[in-house]
């Protein structure tokens, strides 16, 4: 947030959701990204997920598998520095759950 004088102040992040409504959710994504795409996943139970980074044509350019534990998990898709700058889709998959977010890769 910025006040009227232009001073910046950061507030803490609070997760808002109905209790028991989501078994898996994307809490935050560091966007734009450069060398790696950092994101947080909240899970109600331990489960396996697949994170994919897709270009705008739907082609998977980076993929990684993870086991997430109950609670909030800090995860990363490494080696994104090899990708050209532009817009991508972060897709998280677990069984029949799909989460998609648009992300932007900055030029190095």
Coordinates of C-alpha atoms in Angstrom, one line a residue:
X1 CA 0.0 0.0 0.0
X2 CA 1.1 3.6 -0.5
X3 CA -0.1 6.5 1.6
X4 CA -0.7 10.0 0.3
X5 CA 3.0 11.0 0.8
X6 CA 4.1 8.1 -1.4
X7 CA 5.5 6.0 1.5
X8 CA 5.1 2.2 1.0
X9 CA 3.9 -0.1 3.7
X10 CA 3.4 -3.9 3.3
X11 CA 0.6 -5.7 5.2
X12 CA 0.6 -9.4 6.1
X13 CA -1.2 -11.8 3.8
X14 CA -4.3 -13.6 5.2
X15 CA -5.8 -16.6 3.6
X16 CA -9.6 -16.3 3.2
X17 CA -11.7 -19.3 2.4
X18 CA -14.6 -21.3 3.8
X19 CA -13.4 -24.1 6.1
X20 CA -13.3 -27.4 4.3
X21 CA -14.3 -25.8 1.0
X22 CA -11.0 -26.5 -0.9
X23 CA -8.7 -29.5 -0.6
X24 CA -6.0 -27.7 -2.6
X25 CA -5.5 -24.0 -3.2
X26 CA -2.9 -21.7 -4.6
X27 CA -2.1 -19.1 -1.9
X28 CA 0.5 -16.9 -3.6
X29 CA 2.7 -16.6 -6.7
X30 CA 5.8 -14.4 -7.0
X31 CA 4.8 -12.6 -10.2
X32 CA 6.6 -11.5 -12.3
X33 CA 9.4 -14.0 -12.0
X34 CA 13.0 -14.4 -13.4
X35 CA 15.2 -17.4 -12.4
X36 CA 12.5 -19.5 -10.7
X37 CA 8.8 -19.4 -10.2
X38 CA 8.0 -19.4 -6.5
X39 CA 4.5 -20.3 -5.3
X40 CA 2.7 -21.4 -2.1
X41 CA 0.1 -24.3 -2.1
X42 CA -2.3 -25.0 0.8
X43 CA -3.4 -28.6 1.2
X44 CA -5.8 -30.2 3.6
X45 CA -4.1 -33.6 3.3
X46 CA -0.8 -34.9 2.0
X47 CA -1.0 -35.4 -1.7
X48 CA 1.0 -35.5 -4.9
X49 CA 0.7 -32.6 -7.4
X50 CA 2.2 -31.7 -10.7
X51 CA 3.1 -28.1 -11.5
X52 CA 3.4 -27.1 -15.2
X53 CA 4.4 -23.9 -16.9
X54 CA 2.7 -23.5 -20.3
X55 CA 3.3 -21.1 -23.0
X56 CA 0.3 -19.3 -24.6
X57 CA 0.0 -22.0 -27.2
X58 CA -0.6 -24.6 -24.4
X59 CA 2.8 -26.3 -24.8
X60 CA 4.4 -27.4 -21.5
X61 CA 7.8 -25.7 -21.2
X62 CA 8.7 -26.8 -17.6
X63 CA 7.1 -29.5 -15.4
X64 CA 7.8 -30.8 -11.9
X65 CA 6.2 -33.2 -9.5
X66 CA 5.8 -32.6 -5.7
X67 CA 4.5 -34.2 -2.6
X68 CA 2.7 -31.5 -0.6
X69 CA 2.0 -31.9 3.1
X70 CA -1.0 -30.8 5.1
X71 CA -0.8 -27.0 5.5
X72 CA 1.0 -24.4 3.4
X73 CA 3.9 -25.6 1.2
X74 CA 6.5 -23.3 -0.4
X75 CA 7.4 -24.6 -3.8
X76 CA 9.4 -23.5 -6.8
X77 CA 9.8 -24.3 -10.5
X78 CA 13.5 -23.8 -11.1
X79 CA 15.6 -22.9 -14.1
X80 CA 13.0 -20.5 -15.7
X81 CA 15.9 -18.2 -16.7
X82 CA 16.2 -20.3 -19.9
X83 CA 12.7 -19.1 -21.0
X84 CA 12.1 -16.0 -23.1
X85 CA 10.3 -13.2 -21.4
X86 CA 6.5 -13.2 -21.8
X87 CA 3.2 -14.5 -20.5
X88 CA 2.8 -18.1 -19.3
X89 CA 0.2 -20.2 -17.5
X90 CA 1.1 -21.9 -14.2
X91 CA -1.1 -25.0 -14.0
X92 CA -1.3 -27.1 -10.8
X93 CA -2.9 -30.5 -11.1
X94 CA -3.8 -33.1 -8.4
X95 CA -6.3 -35.8 -9.4
X96 CA -9.3 -34.0 -10.7
X97 CA -8.3 -30.5 -9.3
X98 CA -6.8 -28.0 -11.7
X99 CA -5.6 -24.5 -10.8
X100 CA -4.5 -22.1 -13.5
X101 CA -2.8 -18.7 -13.0
X102 CA -1.4 -16.3 -15.6
X103 CA 2.2 -15.3 -14.8
X104 CA 4.8 -13.1 -16.4
X105 CA 8.5 -13.8 -17.0
X106 CA 10.6 -10.7 -16.9
X107 CA 13.6 -10.1 -19.2
X108 CA 16.9 -10.8 -17.4

